[in-house]
XYZ file of C-alpha atoms in Angstrom:
726
model
C 24.063 -1.036 -31.968
C 27.039 0.559 -30.231
C 28.891 1.914 -33.290
C 28.666 5.480 -31.961
C 30.702 4.683 -28.860
C 34.328 4.494 -30.109
C 34.507 7.912 -31.804
C 33.199 9.480 -28.606
C 36.249 8.300 -26.694
C 38.351 10.953 -28.387
C 36.072 13.876 -27.627
C 34.734 13.070 -24.189
C 36.563 14.116 -21.007
C 39.286 11.722 -19.912
C 37.362 10.523 -16.870
C 34.440 9.413 -19.049
C 36.787 7.896 -21.617
C 38.361 5.782 -18.893
C 34.878 4.624 -17.854
C 34.221 3.550 -21.422
C 37.402 1.549 -21.566
C 36.693 -0.140 -18.244
C 32.980 -0.852 -18.724
C 30.625 -2.258 -21.322
C 28.639 0.100 -23.521
C 25.567 -0.461 -21.354
C 27.497 0.586 -18.260
C 28.871 3.582 -20.123
C 25.365 4.723 -20.990
C 24.296 4.253 -17.388
C 27.276 6.314 -16.286
C 26.448 9.121 -18.693
C 22.801 9.047 -17.759
C 23.467 9.038 -14.031
C 26.287 11.537 -13.821
C 24.938 14.039 -16.344
C 21.220 13.616 -16.941
C 20.320 13.332 -13.242
C 22.701 16.167 -12.462
C 21.159 18.227 -15.250
C 17.730 17.754 -13.690
C 18.578 18.081 -10.015
C 21.511 20.504 -9.677
C 21.005 24.273 -9.672
C 23.210 25.965 -12.229
C 24.328 22.743 -13.856
C 22.211 23.228 -17.020
C 23.994 26.539 -17.618
C 27.361 24.809 -17.191
C 26.433 22.152 -19.731
C 25.232 24.717 -22.252
C 28.561 26.536 -22.072
C 30.267 23.295 -23.117
C 28.391 23.318 -26.422
C 25.067 22.310 -27.872
C 26.370 18.936 -29.041
C 26.763 17.863 -25.403
C 23.102 18.633 -24.719
C 22.070 16.733 -27.834
C 24.183 13.756 -26.779
C 22.707 13.699 -23.285
C 19.185 13.861 -24.700
C 19.997 10.963 -27.009
C 21.453 8.929 -24.159
C 18.350 9.633 -22.076
C 16.120 8.182 -24.767
C 18.486 5.297 -25.350
C 18.407 4.412 -21.654
C 14.716 3.604 -21.945
C 15.423 0.838 -24.412
C 18.286 -0.390 -22.238
C 15.964 -0.498 -19.219
C 13.606 -2.786 -21.097
C 16.477 -5.244 -21.357
C 15.448 -6.195 -24.865
C 17.622 -6.235 -27.936
C 17.129 -7.110 -31.566
C 20.865 -7.531 -32.082
C 21.573 -11.281 -32.165
C 25.162 -10.700 -31.072
C 23.988 -9.169 -27.776
C 21.375 -11.810 -27.052
C 22.132 -14.092 -24.123
C 21.031 -17.711 -24.318
C 18.457 -18.914 -21.804
C 19.723 -21.996 -20.002
C 18.076 -24.489 -17.674
C 20.265 -26.740 -15.535
C 19.405 -29.508 -13.098
C 21.504 -29.907 -9.981
C 21.154 -32.067 -6.902
C 17.784 -30.993 -5.454
C 17.751 -27.763 -7.472
C 16.915 -26.305 -10.843
C 18.952 -23.345 -12.138
C 17.733 -20.825 -14.723
C 20.298 -18.503 -16.319
C 19.872 -15.800 -18.972
C 23.408 -14.417 -18.861
C 22.358 -11.385 -16.797
C 21.510 -13.205 -13.603
C 21.051 -16.737 -12.364
C 18.046 -18.017 -10.425
C 18.261 -21.172 -8.303
C 15.089 -22.915 -7.115
C 14.773 -25.969 -4.879
C 13.312 -28.988 -6.641
C 10.503 -29.900 -6.135
C 9.651 -27.510 -3.263
C 9.916 -24.320 -5.340
C 11.837 -22.181 -2.834
C 14.131 -19.471 -4.191
C 17.505 -20.446 -2.745
C 19.853 -18.289 -4.804
C 20.040 -15.233 -7.053
C 23.460 -14.544 -8.560
C 23.856 -11.098 -10.088
C 26.584 -8.610 -11.021
C 29.382 -10.466 -9.248
C 27.361 -11.164 -6.090
C 27.188 -14.914 -5.612
C 23.851 -14.685 -3.800
C 21.870 -11.520 -3.136
C 19.683 -13.535 -0.742
C 20.432 -14.370 2.882
C 23.197 -16.943 3.106
C 22.789 -18.084 6.716
C 20.327 -20.586 8.073
C 18.051 -22.881 6.114
C 18.198 -22.278 2.357
C 14.412 -22.630 2.310
C 14.238 -19.427 4.376
C 15.447 -17.095 1.602
C 12.692 -16.693 -0.971
C 9.275 -18.340 -0.672
C 5.519 -18.090 -0.920
C 3.675 -18.599 2.359
C 0.276 -18.256 3.967
C -1.499 -18.507 7.323
C -4.642 -20.630 7.565
C -7.096 -22.332 9.919
C -10.023 -24.676 9.911
C -13.005 -22.627 11.205
C -13.226 -22.796 14.965
C -9.912 -24.614 15.258
C -7.668 -21.593 15.861
C -5.366 -22.097 18.827
C -5.649 -19.400 21.468
C -3.089 -16.614 21.009
C -2.072 -18.114 17.683
C -2.632 -16.465 14.328
C -3.057 -19.857 12.708
C -0.954 -22.403 10.890
C 1.988 -20.980 8.973
C 2.379 -22.842 5.684
C 5.485 -22.217 3.570
C 3.777 -23.811 0.562
C 6.226 -26.607 -0.071
C 5.478 -27.968 -3.536
C 5.654 -31.653 -4.358
C 5.944 -31.490 -8.156
C 8.188 -29.506 -10.513
C 7.309 -29.123 -14.179
C 8.867 -27.074 -16.973
C 5.858 -25.461 -18.626
C 7.708 -23.530 -21.353
C 11.306 -23.567 -22.516
C 12.349 -21.748 -25.680
C 14.704 -18.997 -26.852
C 12.528 -16.267 -25.336
C 11.390 -17.582 -21.983
C 11.413 -20.338 -19.425
C 8.401 -20.869 -17.167
C 8.536 -23.414 -14.356
C 5.682 -24.684 -12.192
C 6.009 -25.910 -8.600
C 2.694 -27.324 -7.473
C 0.973 -29.363 -4.825
C -2.538 -30.781 -4.713
C -4.697 -31.351 -1.682
C -4.847 -34.881 -0.380
C -8.480 -35.517 0.431
C -7.509 -38.204 2.932
C -5.622 -35.655 5.032
C -7.386 -33.984 7.934
C -4.535 -31.598 8.722
C -3.523 -30.117 5.353
C -4.817 -27.004 3.616
C -7.692 -27.825 1.221
C -6.382 -25.636 -1.596
C -4.408 -26.607 -4.692
C -1.474 -24.239 -5.238
C 0.658 -23.783 -8.351
C 3.655 -21.455 -7.959
C 5.126 -20.161 -11.210
C 8.505 -18.577 -11.994
C 9.216 -16.970 -15.370
C 12.536 -15.794 -16.791
C 12.721 -13.905 -20.091
C 15.637 -13.480 -22.445
C 17.674 -10.312 -21.776
C 15.580 -9.480 -18.703
C 17.243 -8.228 -15.555
C 14.811 -9.992 -13.284
C 12.176 -12.691 -13.035
C 8.418 -12.930 -12.564
C 6.429 -14.960 -10.078
C 2.734 -15.687 -9.686
C 0.594 -18.339 -8.016
C -2.703 -20.008 -8.834
C -4.883 -20.950 -5.850
C -7.834 -23.263 -6.419
C -10.514 -24.993 -4.347
C -12.837 -27.571 -5.863
C -16.464 -28.233 -5.031
C -17.062 -30.367 -1.982
C -13.872 -29.433 -0.143
C -13.851 -28.620 3.598
C -14.374 -25.142 4.978
C -11.199 -23.159 5.615
C -9.949 -19.675 6.538
C -6.935 -17.829 5.110
C -5.391 -14.918 7.032
C -2.318 -13.996 5.034
C -0.797 -14.723 1.586
C 2.703 -13.471 0.734
C 5.798 -13.773 -1.416
C 8.862 -13.197 0.782
C 12.511 -12.438 0.021
C 15.183 -12.189 2.709
C 18.273 -10.452 1.390
C 21.964 -10.611 2.223
C 22.241 -8.416 5.312
C 25.950 -7.808 4.782
C 25.155 -5.986 1.573
C 21.662 -4.483 1.531
C 21.344 -1.713 4.106
C 19.477 1.059 2.274
C 15.699 0.748 1.849
C 13.524 2.769 -0.545
C 9.723 2.527 -0.682
C 8.886 5.973 -2.103
C 10.603 9.214 -3.088
C 10.238 10.523 0.466
C 10.575 7.292 2.436
C 14.144 6.096 2.038
C 16.834 5.463 4.611
C 19.677 3.314 5.912
C 18.038 0.668 8.064
C 19.031 -1.103 11.286
C 20.281 -4.672 11.223
C 18.223 -7.563 12.634
C 20.702 -7.924 15.522
C 19.935 -4.349 16.568
C 16.429 -5.416 17.526
C 17.521 -8.229 19.860
C 18.274 -7.497 23.553
C 20.520 -6.111 24.851
C 21.034 -4.062 21.650
C 17.293 -3.441 21.376
C 14.449 -3.029 23.865
C 10.916 -4.174 22.980
C 8.297 -1.505 23.589
C 4.508 -1.742 23.919
C 4.283 -4.605 21.410
C 6.914 -6.931 19.884
C 7.170 -5.210 16.494
C 8.252 -1.908 18.062
C 11.838 -1.933 19.374
C 14.016 0.905 20.619
C 17.615 0.668 19.427
C 19.821 1.019 22.513
C 23.171 -0.123 21.151
C 22.882 -0.511 17.371
C 25.858 -1.532 15.266
C 25.595 1.829 13.470
C 25.830 4.415 16.303
C 23.855 7.094 14.441
C 20.729 4.929 14.845
C 20.958 4.910 18.648
C 17.706 5.772 20.383
C 15.492 5.351 17.336
C 12.412 3.144 17.252
C 12.159 0.486 14.575
C 8.765 -0.960 13.680
C 7.849 -2.626 10.399
C 4.403 -1.038 10.496
C 5.982 2.396 10.177
C 6.710 1.427 6.565
C 3.283 0.156 5.501
C 1.706 1.523 2.319
C -1.699 1.808 0.676
C -2.300 -0.708 -2.089
C -2.646 2.009 -4.728
C 0.863 3.242 -3.896
C 2.662 -0.123 -3.773
C 4.247 -0.148 -7.203
C 7.943 -0.528 -6.468
C 9.975 -0.922 -3.294
C 13.215 -2.581 -2.324
C 16.815 -2.361 -1.232
C 20.175 -1.032 -2.420
C 23.631 -2.438 -1.744
C 25.557 0.816 -1.818
C 28.984 -0.861 -1.806
C 28.098 -2.991 -4.827
C 25.812 -0.426 -6.542
C 23.135 -3.114 -6.867
C 19.402 -2.771 -6.351
C 16.814 -5.448 -5.538
C 13.248 -4.355 -6.292
C 9.787 -5.779 -6.285
C 7.606 -4.226 -8.992
C 3.833 -4.688 -8.940
C 2.316 -3.335 -12.177
C -1.295 -3.908 -11.063
C -3.107 -4.321 -7.754
C -6.076 -6.169 -9.273
C -5.320 -9.295 -7.229
C -4.878 -7.646 -3.817
C -7.714 -7.721 -1.315
C -9.955 -4.862 -0.213
C -9.381 -2.158 -2.797
C -6.957 0.727 -3.331
C -6.841 2.045 0.252
C -6.064 -1.248 1.970
C -2.691 -1.000 3.716
C -0.021 -3.667 3.386
C 3.497 -4.275 4.598
C 6.322 -4.030 2.063
C 10.019 -3.772 2.827
C 11.345 -3.648 6.393
C 14.298 -4.654 8.573
C 15.764 -8.011 7.637
C 16.502 -6.868 5.003
C 13.080 -8.174 3.970
C 11.083 -7.590 0.788
C 7.417 -8.621 0.739
C 4.643 -8.938 -1.793
C 1.537 -9.211 0.386
C -1.513 -10.261 -1.601
C -3.919 -10.714 1.275
C -3.759 -9.748 4.946
C -6.037 -8.597 7.747
C -3.775 -5.679 8.712
C -5.613 -2.372 9.298
C -8.973 -4.164 8.901
C -9.083 -7.100 11.298
C -11.165 -10.258 11.413
C -13.629 -8.943 8.825
C -10.982 -9.627 6.207
C -10.269 -13.248 7.110
C -10.706 -15.089 3.813
C -13.445 -17.528 4.782
C -14.686 -20.398 2.608
C -17.738 -22.479 3.409
C -17.746 -26.229 3.091
C -18.133 -27.190 -0.547
C -17.328 -23.698 -1.862
C -15.237 -23.649 -5.064
C -12.802 -20.813 -5.784
C -9.875 -19.907 -7.985
C -7.641 -16.838 -7.972
C -4.317 -15.839 -9.497
C -1.998 -13.737 -7.327
C 0.522 -11.783 -9.387
C 2.626 -11.801 -11.455
C 5.058 -9.509 -9.698
C 8.460 -8.659 -11.162
C 11.646 -9.074 -9.134
C 13.988 -6.565 -10.759
C 17.757 -6.251 -10.244
C 19.772 -3.288 -11.459
C 23.284 -1.933 -11.059
C 25.475 1.068 -11.808
C 29.235 1.221 -12.401
C 31.435 2.385 -9.572
C 31.550 6.136 -9.206
C 27.833 6.650 -9.857
C 25.608 7.463 -6.897
C 24.013 4.066 -6.093
C 20.951 5.722 -4.586
C 19.987 6.698 -8.127
C 19.149 3.044 -8.691
C 15.784 3.976 -7.210
C 15.104 6.288 -10.159
C 15.901 3.539 -12.613
C 13.619 1.141 -10.721
C 10.789 3.663 -11.018
C 11.427 3.904 -14.753
C 11.285 0.115 -15.042
C 7.997 0.184 -13.131
C 6.455 2.390 -15.805
C 7.642 -0.056 -18.450
C 6.078 -2.990 -16.588
C 2.810 -1.081 -16.189
C 2.705 -0.454 -19.933
C 3.180 -4.184 -20.567
C 0.328 -5.163 -18.224
C -1.425 -7.537 -18.545
C 1.579 -9.639 -19.467
C 1.345 -11.710 -22.619
C 4.117 -14.208 -21.806
C 2.476 -16.165 -18.967
C 1.663 -19.724 -19.955
C -1.332 -20.241 -17.673
C -4.768 -19.756 -19.220
C -5.869 -18.547 -15.780
C -4.041 -15.272 -16.439
C -5.822 -13.633 -19.407
C -4.010 -11.368 -21.859
C -5.369 -7.943 -22.839
C -7.482 -9.281 -25.722
C -9.273 -11.524 -23.234
C -10.298 -8.626 -21.029
C -12.808 -5.792 -21.131
C -13.216 -2.155 -20.133
C -15.719 0.245 -18.569
C -15.730 4.001 -19.157
C -17.904 6.871 -18.040
C -18.137 10.151 -16.208
C -18.958 10.605 -12.533
C -20.686 13.764 -11.297
C -21.634 14.804 -7.766
C -25.023 16.383 -7.061
C -25.243 18.401 -3.868
C -27.668 21.302 -4.296
C -26.623 22.739 -0.945
C -23.153 23.371 -2.388
C -23.806 24.129 -6.051
C -26.860 24.305 -8.278
C -25.074 22.387 -11.027
C -23.598 18.903 -10.933
C -19.937 18.850 -9.914
C -17.300 16.783 -11.770
C -15.961 14.108 -9.399
C -12.370 15.252 -9.768
C -9.885 12.820 -8.242
C -12.520 10.244 -7.362
C -11.632 6.578 -7.289
C -13.987 4.519 -9.434
C -13.764 0.744 -9.377
C -15.259 -2.602 -10.267
C -15.570 -5.241 -7.543
C -17.795 -8.181 -6.723
C -21.518 -7.352 -6.470
C -22.349 -6.244 -2.955
C -23.575 -3.363 -0.838
C -22.444 0.235 -0.452
C -18.750 0.219 0.444
C -18.505 -3.590 0.428
C -15.370 -3.404 -1.726
C -13.265 -2.542 1.331
C -14.101 -5.939 2.827
C -13.994 -8.001 -0.393
C -11.189 -10.491 -0.940
C -12.207 -13.507 -3.019
C -12.350 -11.810 -6.400
C -10.465 -9.161 -8.357
C -10.851 -5.397 -8.151
C -10.121 -2.822 -10.848
C -9.842 0.868 -10.005
C -9.219 4.088 -11.887
C -8.778 7.686 -10.794
C -11.126 10.136 -12.502
C -9.721 13.228 -14.208
C -10.620 16.852 -13.463
C -13.876 16.537 -15.391
C -14.835 13.274 -13.711
C -14.094 11.014 -16.671
C -12.799 7.555 -15.848
C -11.614 4.533 -17.786
C -11.258 1.124 -16.135
C -9.203 -1.047 -18.444
C -7.977 -4.646 -18.616
C -10.866 -6.024 -16.581
C -11.006 -9.787 -16.176
C -14.159 -11.625 -17.216
C -16.679 -11.700 -14.397
C -19.661 -10.042 -12.746
C -19.122 -6.689 -11.045
C -20.792 -3.701 -9.433
C -19.414 -0.205 -9.919
C -18.200 1.602 -6.785
C -16.666 5.018 -6.155
C -15.646 7.441 -3.444
C -15.046 11.151 -3.984
C -12.575 13.293 -2.001
C -14.448 16.189 -0.423
C -17.757 14.310 -0.096
C -18.927 11.798 2.469
C -20.173 8.326 1.705
C -19.810 5.913 -1.205
C -21.272 5.703 -4.673
C -22.675 2.291 -5.589
C -24.215 1.288 -8.893
C -26.270 -1.834 -8.240
C -26.289 -2.867 -11.895
C -24.427 -6.131 -12.382
C -21.972 -5.702 -15.243
C -21.009 -8.906 -17.035
C -17.522 -8.500 -18.447
C -16.380 -10.920 -21.112
C -13.418 -10.850 -23.521
C -13.601 -7.745 -25.687
C -16.442 -6.131 -23.716
C -16.300 -2.316 -23.808
C -19.060 -0.724 -21.748
C -19.671 3.042 -21.919
C -21.814 4.190 -19.010
C -22.141 7.838 -19.978
C -22.789 10.233 -17.088
C -23.351 8.833 -13.607
C -24.494 10.968 -10.685
C -23.566 10.478 -7.039
C -25.791 12.200 -4.489
C -23.940 12.150 -1.171
C -26.001 12.042 2.055
C -27.506 15.463 2.701
C -30.714 16.628 4.444
C -30.076 20.329 4.850
C -27.696 23.259 5.021
C -24.437 22.817 6.912
C -24.610 24.472 10.310
C -20.985 23.589 11.074
C -18.399 21.013 10.056
C -15.140 19.619 11.429
C -12.431 18.168 9.200
C -12.267 17.240 5.520
C -14.114 14.211 4.109
C -11.127 12.301 2.744
C -11.386 8.988 4.687
C -8.355 9.822 6.847
C -7.597 11.771 10.016
C -4.561 13.422 8.425
C -5.958 16.951 8.554
C -6.342 16.975 12.340
C -3.763 17.849 14.974
C -0.945 15.313 15.073
C 1.439 15.955 17.979
C 5.198 15.868 17.946
C 6.529 12.524 19.162
C 8.122 11.956 22.510
C 11.781 12.813 21.724
C 12.814 9.596 23.466
C 10.983 7.499 20.858
C 11.489 8.709 17.309
C 12.048 7.536 13.791
C 14.374 10.111 12.266
C 12.953 9.493 8.807
C 9.707 11.154 9.831
C 11.088 14.157 11.686
C 10.102 17.380 9.900
C 8.000 15.265 7.565
C 4.438 16.541 7.984
C 2.819 14.069 5.578
C 4.091 11.110 7.608
C 4.179 12.603 11.089
C 1.546 10.132 12.295
C 3.971 7.235 11.708
C 5.957 8.038 14.856
C 5.767 5.642 17.783
C 3.736 6.307 20.929
C 1.536 9.184 19.771
C -1.409 7.629 21.619
C 0.349 8.534 24.885
C 0.584 12.202 23.891
C -3.176 12.719 24.313
C -3.094 12.400 28.103
C 0.060 14.519 28.221
C -1.688 17.333 26.345
C -5.052 16.961 28.093
C -3.859 16.218 31.608
C -6.968 17.016 33.623
C -9.892 17.176 31.214
C -10.745 15.686 27.863
C -10.775 17.671 24.649
C -13.331 20.464 24.225
C -13.777 21.863 20.718
C -15.621 25.118 19.965
C -16.710 25.220 16.334
C -16.848 29.042 16.341
C -13.330 29.515 17.668
C -11.146 26.459 17.180
C -9.238 25.190 14.155
C -9.432 21.452 13.590
C -5.822 21.303 12.371
C -4.650 22.732 15.702
C -7.316 21.883 18.258
C -8.808 18.509 17.280
C -6.565 15.627 18.384
C -6.395 13.143 15.548
C -7.410 10.086 17.567
C -9.765 9.560 20.483
C -7.909 7.117 22.703
C -8.099 5.813 26.241
C -6.454 7.489 29.195
C -4.024 5.517 31.372
C -4.827 5.504 35.095
C -2.429 5.552 38.092
C -3.334 1.928 38.882
C -2.189 0.842 35.420
C -5.695 0.500 34.010
C -7.348 2.621 31.348
C -10.326 4.949 31.191
C -12.584 5.924 28.300
C -12.780 9.510 27.086
C -15.524 11.982 26.236
C -15.034 14.828 23.776
C -17.275 17.871 23.759
C -18.236 19.885 20.668
C -19.587 23.342 21.559
C -21.729 25.356 19.169
C -24.429 28.026 19.197
C -27.898 28.278 17.680
C -29.206 31.755 16.985
C -32.754 33.086 16.873
C -33.309 31.833 13.332
C -33.101 28.245 14.579
C -35.642 28.404 17.398
C -38.649 27.787 15.180
C -37.172 24.701 13.486
C -39.000 21.456 14.008
C -38.151 17.905 13.089
C -34.603 16.609 13.172
C -31.201 18.084 12.673
C -28.818 15.593 11.084
C -25.411 14.784 12.547
C -23.075 13.097 10.039
C -20.078 11.334 11.537
C -17.535 9.651 9.285
C -14.939 7.518 11.034
C -11.528 6.864 9.523
C -10.905 3.865 11.788
C -12.068 2.057 14.909
C -10.339 -0.494 17.087
C -12.464 -2.396 19.612
C -14.240 0.886 20.296
C -17.708 2.334 20.683
C -18.948 5.806 19.809
C -21.774 7.167 21.943
C -23.523 10.429 21.047
C -25.302 12.638 23.583
C -26.730 16.127 23.190
C -26.675 18.719 25.987
C -26.871 16.073 28.702
C -23.803 13.954 29.359
C -25.496 11.799 31.999
C -28.479 10.642 29.952
C -28.726 6.896 29.358
C -29.127 5.342 26.960
C -27.290 7.802 24.696
C -29.012 9.355 21.708
C -26.953 7.043 19.493
C -24.331 4.338 19.865
C -22.403 2.289 17.345
C -21.914 -0.563 19.754
C -18.484 -2.144 19.719
C -16.994 -1.831 16.227
C -13.711 -2.439 14.447
C -10.523 -4.371 14.935
C -8.348 -2.244 12.637
C -5.476 -1.815 15.142
C -4.584 1.352 13.259
C -3.486 3.218 16.390
C -0.720 0.777 17.303
C 0.343 0.349 13.677
C 1.030 4.017 13.004
C -1.854 4.385 10.573
C -4.053 7.330 9.717
C -7.056 5.286 8.593
C -8.469 1.777 8.529
C -12.002 0.846 7.518
C -14.373 3.700 6.702
C -17.592 4.012 8.693
C -20.397 6.543 8.124
C -23.147 7.230 10.662
C -26.154 9.509 10.227
C -27.700 10.516 13.542
C -31.077 12.218 13.916
C -30.855 15.026 16.490
C -34.361 16.160 17.531
C -34.772 19.909 17.344
C -36.364 19.752 20.797
C -33.075 18.532 22.275
C -31.301 21.726 21.168
C -31.708 25.202 22.583
C -31.215 28.789 21.666
C -27.689 29.847 22.518
C -25.018 27.419 23.727
C -25.204 23.708 22.878
C -22.918 20.717 23.293
C -22.589 17.387 21.555
C -20.682 14.760 23.531
C -18.764 11.939 21.847
C -17.876 9.190 24.305
C -15.622 6.193 23.703
C -16.195 4.119 26.872
C -14.331 0.860 26.145
C -10.973 0.878 27.878
C -8.768 -2.118 28.558
C -5.903 -1.161 26.239
C -4.004 1.933 25.089
C -4.793 0.981 21.479
C -8.571 1.164 21.714
C -10.097 4.187 20.104
C -11.413 6.052 17.110
C -10.147 8.338 14.389
C -12.656 10.732 12.907
C -12.694 11.630 9.254
C -15.372 14.316 9.214
C -18.286 15.603 11.320
C -21.131 17.811 10.093
C -24.367 19.122 11.596
C -27.155 19.920 9.130
C -30.230 22.079 9.741
C -33.692 20.694 9.019
C -34.634 21.210 5.366
C -36.888 24.252 5.709
C -34.794 26.480 3.453
C -34.369 26.496 -0.298
C -31.531 24.861 -2.123
C -28.949 27.044 -3.803
C -30.244 28.684 -6.945
C -26.885 29.619 -8.408
C -23.388 28.189 -8.438
């Protein structure tokens, strides 16, 4: 396998030759890949330098690049390189070792107490209770029993039985389970089976959990389900959650007074005297690092001194709640690494997982892959992120995994698929149907329009349509589903009410499907872009006293800065926002969230925004109703009232009533739940010339109450012809 290595020692530069002598062939390949291939790709002028050294160098680098892929898979057909899987029993622990790393689990509780890798005795936190290092946990309540100001009962899912499910030359799978005691009135009425899987020659391990309720069991509510890892804070200081969102992070001690000062809520802390002086003055908040479910594929930490990475890889989000746009926490100060399978964050109480008395249920969360990687000294350790991304692609290609022992996790031949093409029909835009380019098309439990964003008990499967609107939803578990979709650039949701029964081997071709978004007439004016976020609107610069340096000069994540809700009153000191559709630009003149205004007495006041527009002579003969479409990107304990040309009229023309508990404003989000309202505006209420629509948010007991708009459009009554040409 490595017969090419020795002759290369005599022709490679001395520095590389020394690396070869000091390191294994795998490390040598990593060195070559890191120091030359990444440099070849990322450094201006370096390709020319390499070419001058001779074509054979280029050929070698290309070969090493391809060879690295097989190395990353950590598989080998060479018996001499194969490590033996070993299972050892120690006092209160079980230890699994494949020669690359060693995993220690408490017996029978099933807590991850140790991970030994690459010379590090334990990559996990070494202080405090060993049961506080790696664990599954959840938050739950009996309905109506929640203690005031408490989120519920935190349950670290301490198993009572350990069982080796599989042990052979290729894998070891261990179960840590507990069953509900029907005589107990204080324990969670759910059976839980936590699984850990180690494969031969794999630089990591897999974990998943099977949750099950049987018929006749008591009602219960679940708020949060997670897999948590707390890493060694002396080693892991650099966090990476995406290509753009990477940084050296504060230490936990930096958040504790007097080093840190809590701000408007406990999660947000200003660093007054951090251990690393360059972090002084910054604001740390775990919610600044949240991610949408569709983007949570790999995230983790790097020990730069040891050139070791710790990553959580999630090849599929089929088991997460509430669809592809639901936002979850990932990695944050600790150093902490989370796999959150269910939470109410950015949605609120509507996403509490509620089970009625007697209701049966079963769901598998995971598997997720905990991946460890390393580079030899001298190679930029931050490039471990690139290797983790490469491993993510490999895991995605292997999904659904075939090595899990539980029959509750079906392999690919036990799943089905749905294909088709989605078109959009809006004759006021184009006379022909429009391919739903970039739309998200998914299968979720049968429900109503948009119900997928509140669905949590089942599985969801989503695919992004191509430029022509074609989609393919693969590896779908057996079950009954509706088809849902949303299309960037168009308001509303597509919903196919047909119930699709998926069974093993089912392949359903739906042909062409047509979505007709809400439309009654020609657009008179519009504000924003229908994309389910408020990202296109004006987002102010943060108060320079409260910043996260990661997001400075970072327009795509500018909204993640702390305290932006306070900037509204600073920009609109005397009057609320007035927007003229004929003059203003929504990216410069429409504040991205409608929030409360703080009063001198410490209280808060609601706000009213005015939209000014004109109707010309052509409109004066219109009868019937104009249609006002308002799409909200989020709402938190807020109300939207609509009035036309008379701010004092009561009741208003339209009100949502109190809606939403997304808490998006405080948690540095740009969207939460999507809401669409269609308001009839009588033609008689409008006039020739100047008109105003008033949007009032009257509820005001907190700085975090408010709305974010996605898109607003006023349509004329349908007395004109549709477009006759594209």
